[in-house]
PDB file of C-alpha atoms in Angstrom:
ATOM      1  CA  MET A   1     -13.318  13.641 -14.851  1.00 57.00           C
ATOM      2  CA  SER A   2     -15.834  13.136 -17.633  1.00 53.00           C
ATOM      3  CA  ASN A   3     -18.967  15.263 -17.502  1.00 51.00           C
ATOM      4  CA  ASP A   4     -20.988  12.089 -17.908  1.00 76.00           C
ATOM      5  CA  GLU A   5     -22.596  11.242 -14.559  1.00 82.00           C
ATOM      6  CA  PHE A   6     -22.011   7.516 -15.183  1.00 91.00           C
ATOM      7  CA  PRO A   7     -18.892   7.193 -17.384  1.00 94.00           C
ATOM      8  CA  ILE A   8     -18.462   3.445 -16.689  1.00 94.00           C
ATOM      9  CA  ASN A   9     -20.473   1.124 -18.923  1.00 91.00           C
ATOM     10  CA  SER A  10     -17.841  -1.322 -20.192  1.00 91.00           C
ATOM     11  CA  ALA A  11     -14.533  -2.890 -19.210  1.00 93.00           C
ATOM     12  CA  GLN A  12     -12.553  -0.377 -21.255  1.00 95.00           C
ATOM     13  CA  SER A  13     -14.443   2.612 -19.869  1.00 95.00           C
ATOM     14  CA  MET A  14     -13.759   1.363 -16.333  1.00 96.00           C
ATOM     15  CA  ILE A  15     -10.055   1.031 -17.112  1.00 97.00           C
ATOM     16  CA  ASN A  16     -10.072   4.549 -18.604  1.00 97.00           C
ATOM     17  CA  VAL A  17     -11.642   5.967 -15.433  1.00 97.00           C
ATOM     18  CA  ILE A  18      -9.090   4.199 -13.224  1.00 98.00           C
ATOM     19  CA  ARG A  19      -6.233   5.606 -15.288  1.00 98.00           C
ATOM     20  CA  GLU A  20      -7.759   9.087 -15.216  1.00 97.00           C
ATOM     21  CA  VAL A  21      -8.361   9.128 -11.459  1.00 98.00           C
ATOM     22  CA  GLY A  22      -5.172   7.207 -10.653  1.00 98.00           C
ATOM     23  CA  MET A  23      -6.494   5.554  -7.487  1.00 98.00           C
ATOM     24  CA  ILE A  24     -10.101   4.700  -6.752  1.00 98.00           C
ATOM     25  CA  PRO A  25     -12.066   2.337  -4.464  1.00 98.00           C
ATOM     26  CA  PHE A  26     -14.393  -0.262  -5.928  1.00 97.00           C
ATOM     27  CA  PHE A  27     -17.256   0.457  -3.524  1.00 96.00           C
ATOM     28  CA  MET A  28     -18.676   3.740  -2.225  1.00 95.00           C
ATOM     29  CA  SER A  29     -16.233   5.585   0.012  1.00 95.00           C
ATOM     30  CA  PRO A  30     -16.433   8.513   2.455  1.00 96.00           C
ATOM     31  CA  VAL A  31     -15.606  10.820  -0.486  1.00 97.00           C
ATOM     32  CA  ARG A  32     -18.708  11.361  -2.594  1.00 96.00           C
ATOM     33  CA  GLY A  33     -18.226  10.250  -6.181  1.00 96.00           C
ATOM     34  CA  TRP A  34     -14.848   8.593  -5.571  1.00 98.00           C
ATOM     35  CA  SER A  35     -15.680   4.969  -6.371  1.00 97.00           C
ATOM     36  CA  ILE A  36     -16.267   2.615  -9.274  1.00 97.00           C
ATOM     37  CA  GLU A  37     -19.728   1.943  -7.842  1.00 95.00           C
ATOM     38  CA  GLU A  38     -20.849   5.567  -8.028  1.00 96.00           C
ATOM     39  CA  LEU A  39     -19.433   6.088 -11.528  1.00 96.00           C
ATOM     40  CA  THR A  40     -21.045   2.966 -12.995  1.00 93.00           C
ATOM     41  CA  HIS A  41     -24.381   3.262 -14.740  1.00 86.00           C
ATOM     42  CA  PRO A  42     -27.089   1.523 -12.650  1.00 83.00           C
ATOM     43  CA  ASP A  43     -27.897  -0.744 -15.603  1.00 80.00           C
ATOM     44  CA  TRP A  44     -24.448  -2.280 -15.226  1.00 81.00           C
ATOM     45  CA  TRP A  45     -24.234  -2.492 -11.445  1.00 79.00           C
ATOM     46  CA  PHE A  46     -24.699  -5.994 -10.077  1.00 63.00           C
ATOM     47  CA  TYR A  47     -27.677  -5.356  -7.817  1.00 51.00           C
ATOM     48  CA  SER A  48     -29.850  -3.974 -10.640  1.00 50.00           C
ATOM     49  CA  SER A  49     -28.746  -6.036 -13.606  1.00 50.00           C
ATOM     50  CA  ASP A  50     -28.291  -9.607 -14.756  1.00 58.00           C
ATOM     51  CA  GLU A  51     -24.967  -8.506 -16.239  1.00 68.00           C
ATOM     52  CA  LEU A  52     -21.797  -8.978 -14.195  1.00 81.00           C
ATOM     53  CA  GLY A  53     -20.492  -5.487 -14.904  1.00 89.00           C
ATOM     54  CA  PRO A  54     -17.516  -4.267 -12.834  1.00 94.00           C
ATOM     55  CA  TRP A  55     -17.296  -7.579 -10.958  1.00 90.00           C
ATOM     56  CA  ASP A  56     -16.188  -9.147 -14.216  1.00 92.00           C
ATOM     57  CA  TRP A  57     -14.471  -6.108 -15.719  1.00 94.00           C
ATOM     58  CA  LYS A  58     -11.951  -6.061 -12.869  1.00 94.00           C
ATOM     59  CA  VAL A  59     -10.383  -9.140 -14.530  1.00 94.00           C
ATOM     60  CA  ASP A  60      -9.656  -7.032 -17.616  1.00 94.00           C
ATOM     61  CA  ALA A  61      -8.346  -4.191 -15.464  1.00 96.00           C
ATOM     62  CA  VAL A  62      -5.855  -6.447 -13.662  1.00 94.00           C
ATOM     63  CA  ARG A  63      -4.744  -7.947 -16.972  1.00 92.00           C
ATOM     64  CA  GLU A  64      -3.974  -4.469 -18.307  1.00 93.00           C
ATOM     65  CA  GLY A  65      -1.605  -3.660 -15.465  1.00 92.00           C
ATOM     66  CA  ILE A  66      -3.962  -1.963 -12.996  1.00 96.00           C
ATOM     67  CA  VAL A  67      -2.871  -2.585  -9.392  1.00 97.00           C
ATOM     68  CA  TYR A  68      -5.777  -4.174  -7.494  1.00 97.00           C
ATOM     69  CA  GLY A  69      -6.049  -5.043  -3.814  1.00 97.00           C
ATOM     70  CA  LYS A  70      -7.660  -4.115  -0.498  1.00 97.00           C
ATOM     71  CA  TYR A  71      -5.501  -1.097   0.301  1.00 98.00           C
ATOM     72  CA  ILE A  72      -8.140   1.595   0.933  1.00 98.00           C
ATOM     73  CA  SER A  73      -9.726   0.979   4.351  1.00 96.00           C
ATOM     74  CA  ARG A  74      -9.128  -2.768   3.792  1.00 96.00           C
ATOM     75  CA  ARG A  75     -11.547  -2.651   0.871  1.00 96.00           C
ATOM     76  CA  ALA A  76     -10.971  -3.285  -2.820  1.00 97.00           C
ATOM     77  CA  ALA A  77      -9.339  -0.506  -4.818  1.00 98.00           C
ATOM     78  CA  PHE A  78      -7.631   0.092  -8.159  1.00 98.00           C
ATOM     79  CA  ALA A  79      -4.581   2.219  -8.941  1.00 98.00           C
ATOM     80  CA  THR A  80      -2.112   3.003 -11.666  1.00 97.00           C
ATOM     81  CA  LYS A  81       1.439   1.920 -10.990  1.00 94.00           C
ATOM     82  CA  GLU A  82       2.582   5.543 -10.738  1.00 94.00           C
ATOM     83  CA  LEU A  83       0.241   6.450  -7.874  1.00 97.00           C
ATOM     84  CA  TYR A  84       0.495   3.058  -6.210  1.00 97.00           C
ATOM     85  CA  ARG A  85       4.259   3.514  -5.893  1.00 95.00           C
ATOM     86  CA  HIS A  86       3.631   6.676  -3.884  1.00 96.00           C
ATOM     87  CA  LEU A  87       1.238   4.736  -1.644  1.00 97.00           C
ATOM     88  CA  MET A  88       3.958   2.106  -1.153  1.00 96.00           C
ATOM     89  CA  ASN A  89       6.477   4.796  -0.255  1.00 96.00           C
ATOM     90  CA  TRP A  90       4.169   6.188   2.429  1.00 97.00           C
ATOM     91  CA  ARG A  91       2.606   3.030   3.877  1.00 97.00           C
ATOM     92  CA  ARG A  92       5.862   1.071   4.170  1.00 95.00           C
ATOM     93  CA  SER A  93       7.347   3.866   6.252  1.00 94.00           C
ATOM     94  CA  GLN A  94       4.729   3.257   8.952  1.00 94.00           C
ATOM     95  CA  ALA A  95       5.842   1.132  11.913  1.00 92.00           C
ATOM     96  CA  LYS A  96       2.495  -0.656  12.191  1.00 92.00           C
ATOM     97  CA  TYR A  97       2.979  -2.167   8.729  1.00 95.00           C
ATOM     98  CA  GLN A  98       6.682  -2.942   9.170  1.00 94.00           C
ATOM     99  CA  VAL A  99       5.623  -5.790  11.476  1.00 94.00           C
ATOM    100  CA  ALA A 100       5.238  -7.853   8.291  1.00 95.00           C
ATOM    101  CA  GLU A 101       8.997  -7.664   7.798  1.00 93.00           C
ATOM    102  CA  GLY A 102       9.695  -8.847  11.332  1.00 87.00           C
ATOM    103  CA  ARG A 103       9.820  -5.537  13.185  1.00 83.00           C
ATOM    104  CA  THR A 104       8.847  -6.131  16.782  1.00 76.00           C
ATOM    105  CA  CYS A 105       6.044  -4.148  18.345  1.00 74.00           C
ATOM    106  CA  LYS A 106       3.943  -4.165  21.448  1.00 75.00           C
ATOM    107  CA  ALA A 107       1.272  -6.704  20.523  1.00 72.00           C
ATOM    108  CA  ALA A 108      -1.442  -5.212  22.674  1.00 79.00           C
ATOM    109  CA  THR A 109      -4.476  -6.610  20.857  1.00 91.00           C
ATOM    110  CA  ILE A 110      -5.584  -9.859  19.249  1.00 92.00           C
ATOM    111  CA  ASP A 111      -5.154  -8.306  15.822  1.00 92.00           C
ATOM    112  CA  ASP A 112      -1.623  -7.172  16.727  1.00 92.00           C
ATOM    113  CA  ARG A 113      -0.670 -10.697  17.803  1.00 93.00           C
ATOM    114  CA  LEU A 114      -2.116 -12.230  14.638  1.00 95.00           C
ATOM    115  CA  GLN A 115      -0.092  -9.868  12.484  1.00 95.00           C
ATOM    116  CA  GLU A 116       3.113 -10.276  14.499  1.00 94.00           C
ATOM    117  CA  TYR A 117       3.030 -14.091  14.597  1.00 95.00           C
ATOM    118  CA  LEU A 118       1.757 -14.881  11.101  1.00 97.00           C
ATOM    119  CA  SER A 119       2.211 -11.993   8.652  1.00 97.00           C
ATOM    120  CA  PRO A 120       6.052 -12.273   8.386  1.00 97.00           C
ATOM    121  CA  VAL A 121       5.712 -15.976   7.569  1.00 97.00           C
ATOM    122  CA  LEU A 122       3.060 -15.277   4.953  1.00 97.00           C
ATOM    123  CA  LEU A 123       4.953 -12.398   3.334  1.00 97.00           C
ATOM    124  CA  SER A 124       8.135 -14.454   3.172  1.00 97.00           C
ATOM    125  CA  ALA A 125       6.270 -17.327   1.497  1.00 97.00           C
ATOM    126  CA  ILE A 126       4.641 -15.062  -1.090  1.00 97.00           C
ATOM    127  CA  ARG A 127       8.007 -13.509  -1.904  1.00 95.00           C
ATOM    128  CA  GLU A 128       9.571 -16.930  -2.282  1.00 95.00           C
ATOM    129  CA  HIS A 129       6.850 -18.348  -4.540  1.00 94.00           C
ATOM    130  CA  GLU A 130       6.067 -15.083  -6.403  1.00 92.00           C
ATOM    131  CA  ALA A 131       2.310 -15.822  -6.167  1.00 94.00           C
ATOM    132  CA  LEU A 132       0.039 -17.981  -4.017  1.00 96.00           C
ATOM    133  CA  ASP A 133      -3.674 -18.698  -3.853  1.00 93.00           C
ATOM    134  CA  SER A 134      -5.752 -18.959  -0.690  1.00 90.00           C
ATOM    135  CA  SER A 135      -5.496 -22.740  -0.300  1.00 91.00           C
ATOM    136  CA  GLU A 136      -1.717 -22.629  -0.721  1.00 95.00           C
ATOM    137  CA  ILE A 137      -1.489 -19.879   1.893  1.00 96.00           C
ATOM    138  CA  ARG A 138      -3.503 -21.906   4.411  1.00 96.00           C
ATOM    139  CA  SER A 139      -1.297 -24.934   3.852  1.00 96.00           C
ATOM    140  CA  ILE A 140       1.917 -22.940   4.316  1.00 97.00           C
ATOM    141  CA  LEU A 141       0.711 -21.230   7.490  1.00 97.00           C
ATOM    142  CA  GLU A 142      -0.382 -24.529   9.020  1.00 96.00           C
ATOM    143  CA  LYS A 143       2.999 -26.043   8.211  1.00 96.00           C
ATOM    144  CA  GLU A 144       5.231 -23.103   9.154  1.00 97.00           C
ATOM    145  CA  VAL A 145       3.400 -21.696  12.199  1.00 97.00           C
ATOM    146  CA  PRO A 146       3.029 -24.291  15.006  1.00 96.00           C
ATOM    147  CA  PRO A 147      -0.419 -24.717  16.571  1.00 96.00           C
ATOM    148  CA  GLU A 148       0.926 -23.507  19.922  1.00 96.00           C
ATOM    149  CA  THR A 149       2.013 -20.225  18.304  1.00 95.00           C
ATOM    150  CA  ARG A 150      -1.308 -19.817  16.527  1.00 96.00           C
ATOM    151  CA  LYS A 151      -3.076 -20.441  19.821  1.00 95.00           C
ATOM    152  CA  LYS A 152      -1.224 -17.503  21.411  1.00 94.00           C
ATOM    153  CA  VAL A 153      -3.211 -15.137  19.203  1.00 95.00           C
ATOM    154  CA  GLY A 154      -6.213 -16.031  21.318  1.00 92.00           C
ATOM    155  CA  GLY A 155      -9.603 -14.382  21.587  1.00 93.00           C
ATOM    156  CA  HIS A 156     -12.067 -14.420  18.718  1.00 92.00           C
ATOM    157  CA  MET A 157      -9.326 -15.356  16.222  1.00 95.00           C
ATOM    158  CA  GLU A 158      -8.517 -18.718  17.802  1.00 94.00           C
ATOM    159  CA  LYS A 159     -11.404 -20.506  16.078  1.00 95.00           C
ATOM    160  CA  TYR A 160     -10.024 -19.325  12.717  1.00 96.00           C
ATOM    161  CA  LEU A 161      -6.530 -20.638  13.452  1.00 97.00           C
ATOM    162  CA  ILE A 162      -7.033 -23.838  15.496  1.00 96.00           C
ATOM    163  CA  PRO A 163      -6.976 -26.656  14.522  1.00 95.00           C
ATOM    164  CA  LYS A 164      -6.855 -25.424  10.906  1.00 95.00           C
ATOM    165  CA  VAL A 165      -6.078 -22.038   9.401  1.00 96.00           C
ATOM    166  CA  THR A 166      -9.326 -20.886   7.786  1.00 96.00           C
ATOM    167  CA  LYS A 167     -10.126 -18.637   4.847  1.00 93.00           C
ATOM    168  CA  GLN A 168     -11.270 -15.946   7.299  1.00 95.00           C
ATOM    169  CA  ALA A 169      -7.807 -15.839   8.884  1.00 95.00           C
ATOM    170  CA  VAL A 170      -6.152 -15.695   5.468  1.00 95.00           C
ATOM    171  CA  ASP A 171      -8.467 -12.861   4.390  1.00 95.00           C
ATOM    172  CA  PHE A 172      -7.576 -10.866   7.490  1.00 96.00           C
ATOM    173  CA  LEU A 173      -3.837 -11.396   7.012  1.00 97.00           C
ATOM    174  CA  THR A 174      -3.846 -10.567   3.314  1.00 96.00           C
ATOM    175  CA  GLY A 175      -5.961  -7.504   4.111  1.00 96.00           C
ATOM    176  CA  PHE A 176      -3.256  -6.338   6.517  1.00 97.00           C
ATOM    177  CA  LEU A 177      -0.506  -7.019   3.962  1.00 98.00           C
ATOM    178  CA  ASP A 178      -2.509  -5.206   1.276  1.00 98.00           C
ATOM    179  CA  MET A 179      -2.898  -2.187   3.557  1.00 98.00           C
ATOM    180  CA  GLY A 180       0.848  -2.189   4.127  1.00 97.00           C
ATOM    181  CA  THR A 181       1.356  -2.399   0.317  1.00 97.00           C
ATOM    182  CA  TRP A 182       3.285  -5.641   0.753  1.00 97.00           C
ATOM    183  CA  THR A 183       0.817  -7.621  -1.369  1.00 97.00           C
ATOM    184  CA  VAL A 184      -1.718  -7.129  -4.161  1.00 97.00           C
ATOM    185  CA  VAL A 185      -3.841  -9.368  -6.363  1.00 96.00           C
ATOM    186  CA  GLY A 186      -1.595 -10.963  -8.964  1.00 93.00           C
ATOM    187  CA  ASP A 187      -4.183 -12.472 -11.269  1.00 90.00           C
ATOM    188  CA  ILE A 188      -7.917 -13.144 -11.368  1.00 91.00           C
ATOM    189  CA  THR A 189      -9.134 -16.157 -13.319  1.00 88.00           C
ATOM    190  CA  ARG A 190     -12.723 -16.808 -14.291  1.00 86.00           C
ATOM    191  CA  VAL A 191     -14.142 -20.105 -12.998  1.00 86.00           C
ATOM    192  CA  TYR A 192     -16.647 -22.046 -15.105  1.00 87.00           C
ATOM    193  CA  ARG A 193     -18.899 -24.456 -13.225  1.00 85.00           C
ATOM    194  CA  GLY A 194     -21.790 -26.823 -13.686  1.00 80.00           C
ATOM    195  CA  ARG A 195     -22.869 -29.250 -16.389  1.00 82.00           C
ATOM    196  CA  ASN A 196     -22.781 -26.502 -19.017  1.00 82.00           C
ATOM    197  CA  CYS A 197     -19.568 -24.904 -17.699  1.00 82.00           C
ATOM    198  CA  GLU A 198     -21.331 -21.618 -16.980  1.00 81.00           C
ATOM    199  CA  TYR A 199     -19.568 -18.477 -15.776  1.00 79.00           C
ATOM    200  CA  LYS A 200     -21.612 -16.550 -13.232  1.00 76.00           C
ATOM    201  CA  GLY A 201     -18.947 -14.337 -11.758  1.00 75.00           C
ATOM    202  CA  TRP A 202     -17.017 -17.016  -9.873  1.00 82.00           C
ATOM    203  CA  GLN A 203     -13.358 -16.094  -9.749  1.00 88.00           C
ATOM    204  CA  ARG A 204     -10.101 -17.262  -8.227  1.00 89.00           C
ATOM    205  CA  ASN A 205      -7.380 -14.823  -7.143  1.00 92.00           C
ATOM    206  CA  SER A 206      -3.677 -15.230  -6.663  1.00 94.00           C
ATOM    207  CA  ILE A 207      -1.700 -13.023  -4.286  1.00 96.00           C
ATOM    208  CA  THR A 208       1.651 -11.549  -5.255  1.00 96.00           C
ATOM    209  CA  THR A 209       3.842  -8.619  -4.232  1.00 96.00           C
ATOM    210  CA  PRO A 210       3.842  -5.309  -6.092  1.00 95.00           C
ATOM    211  CA  ASP A 211       7.635  -5.562  -6.103  1.00 92.00           C
ATOM    212  CA  ALA A 212       7.435  -8.759  -8.166  1.00 91.00           C
ATOM    213  CA  LEU A 213       4.845  -7.255 -10.472  1.00 87.00           C
ATOM    214  CA  PHE A 214       6.965  -4.180 -11.180  1.00 85.00           C
ATOM    215  CA  ARG A 215      10.225  -6.143 -11.435  1.00 77.00           C
ATOM    216  CA  LEU A 216       8.772  -8.500 -14.026  1.00 52.00           C
ATOM    217  CA  SER A 217       7.249  -5.752 -16.150  1.00 47.00           C
ATOM    218  CA  GLY A 218       8.031  -6.008 -19.819  1.00 43.00           C
ATOM    219  CA  ASN A 219       9.614  -9.464 -19.465  1.00 41.00           C
ATOM    220  CA  SER A 220       7.423 -11.888 -21.385  1.00 39.00           C
ATOM    221  CA  SER A 221       9.739 -14.861 -20.828  1.00 41.00           C
ATOM    222  CA  GLU A 222       9.464 -14.946 -17.034  1.00 43.00           C
ATOM    223  CA  GLY A 223       6.770 -14.819 -14.429  1.00 41.00           C
ATOM    224  CA  PRO A 224       2.979 -14.757 -14.739  1.00 40.00           C
ATOM    225  CA  PHE A 225       1.381 -13.593 -17.976  1.00 39.00           C
ATOM    226  CA  TRP A 226      -0.018 -10.390 -16.432  1.00 38.00           C
ATOM    227  CA  ALA A 227       3.489  -8.990 -15.916  1.00 39.00           C
ATOM    228  CA  LYS A 228       3.807  -8.123 -19.604  1.00 42.00           C
ATOM    229  CA  PHE A 229       0.891  -5.695 -19.331  1.00 40.00           C
ATOM    230  CA  VAL A 230       2.688  -3.471 -16.813  1.00 42.00           C
ATOM    231  CA  GLU A 231       4.575  -0.765 -18.663  1.00 45.00           C
ATOM    232  CA  ASP A 232       8.285  -1.516 -18.996  1.00 43.00           C
ATOM    233  CA  ASP A 233      10.437   0.763 -16.893  1.00 44.00           C
ATOM    234  CA  THR A 234      12.576  -1.849 -15.190  1.00 43.00           C
ATOM    235  CA  ASP A 235      15.452   0.611 -14.782  1.00 45.00           C
ATOM    236  CA  SER A 236      13.299   2.645 -12.413  1.00 47.00           C
ATOM    237  CA  PRO A 237      13.309   1.958  -8.666  1.00 54.00           C
ATOM    238  CA  THR A 238      10.298   0.315  -7.085  1.00 74.00           C
ATOM    239  CA  LEU A 239       9.706   3.365  -4.886  1.00 82.00           C
ATOM    240  CA  PRO A 240       9.657   6.989  -6.097  1.00 87.00           C
ATOM    241  CA  ASP A 241      12.599   9.280  -5.406  1.00 87.00           C
ATOM    242  CA  CYS A 242      10.992  11.365  -2.693  1.00 92.00           C
ATOM    243  CA  SER A 243      10.259  11.128   1.008  1.00 95.00           C
ATOM    244  CA  PRO A 244       7.283   9.126   2.327  1.00 95.00           C
ATOM    245  CA  GLU A 245       5.610  12.332   3.499  1.00 96.00           C
ATOM    246  CA  GLU A 246       6.076  13.882   0.060  1.00 97.00           C
ATOM    247  CA  SER A 247       4.477  10.808  -1.524  1.00 96.00           C
ATOM    248  CA  ARG A 248       1.508  11.097   0.831  1.00 97.00           C
ATOM    249  CA  GLN A 249       1.069  14.754  -0.097  1.00 97.00           C
ATOM    250  CA  ILE A 250       1.318  13.997  -3.826  1.00 97.00           C
ATOM    251  CA  LEU A 251      -1.521  11.485  -3.473  1.00 98.00           C
ATOM    252  CA  ILE A 252      -3.714  13.827  -1.434  1.00 98.00           C
ATOM    253  CA  ASP A 253      -3.111  16.776  -3.784  1.00 98.00           C
ATOM    254  CA  HIS A 254      -3.809  14.706  -6.885  1.00 98.00           C
ATOM    255  CA  LEU A 255      -7.053  13.221  -5.569  1.00 98.00           C
ATOM    256  CA  THR A 256      -8.168  16.562  -4.167  1.00 98.00           C
ATOM    257  CA  SER A 257      -7.713  18.135  -7.598  1.00 97.00           C
ATOM    258  CA  LEU A 258     -10.407  15.754  -8.836  1.00 97.00           C
ATOM    259  CA  PHE A 259     -12.594  15.659  -5.699  1.00 97.00           C
ATOM    260  CA  PRO A 260     -12.027  19.014  -3.922  1.00 96.00           C
ATOM    261  CA  GLU A 261     -14.409  18.304  -1.050  1.00 94.00           C
ATOM    262  CA  GLY A 262     -12.477  15.224  -0.010  1.00 95.00           C
ATOM    263  CA  ARG A 263      -9.121  16.678   1.127  1.00 95.00           C
ATOM    264  CA  ASP A 264      -9.577  15.984   4.862  1.00 96.00           C
ATOM    265  CA  LYS A 265     -10.962  12.515   4.170  1.00 97.00           C
ATOM    266  CA  PHE A 266      -8.148  11.674   1.758  1.00 98.00           C
ATOM    267  CA  GLY A 267      -5.730  12.582   4.543  1.00 95.00           C
ATOM    268  CA  LYS A 268      -7.263   9.843   6.696  1.00 96.00           C
ATOM    269  CA  LEU A 269      -7.735   7.251   3.939  1.00 97.00           C
ATOM    270  CA  ILE A 270      -4.216   7.473   2.519  1.00 95.00           C
TER     271      ILE A 270
END
């Protein structure tokens, strides 16, 4: 890492830090110093500046091929494709995330039932359409998952699923799919509002699969525009050629080499 206490002061410097670290949360994490927030100069952090800083710079990061989603403790994180593939290799080997592909499990909790009943439908729809936004996801879930099935989830989630599927339910489901490395943010577009068409940090995300993002890399004639920014190695497999446990260890060793005090915490976060 740079000796500069706050190496992030522009979009390009943030992208450089992400590429150097390989995988890093947006907000403060249990590992001291391992976050965009802690590496950003206070003058550029949202709560102490009129500038949008990293909240806006993440658009540039995504458009340069950085993999962005809520895959570290269900909170926003950035990664290079190389390290993210190792995360995919590890996370997708875990039974709790294989529910999204229709694997049955003992749905003991409300959260388990939500994931079992709705996440396979959502993942299938995203794969079919390549990318969806939140309103499209709500519409598909309401159409494809009958109200009686949604009602079976029960408990505190029922109000988010009946009679309509709400944004809160979609956020929870996409958070689960992000953690399983089934989905990531595909694109972030800036939204201009008001009489003067001002941009004050409003953004709209689309959700895609990392598989689609990697498959479309280097192909400028197909798919969303951001695909061309991912380096072209389409002959390579989506997952690395090693075991899931080896991928987990590669991630922990790499991050520990940069943040030595975090080894035990990386073991839990990865």
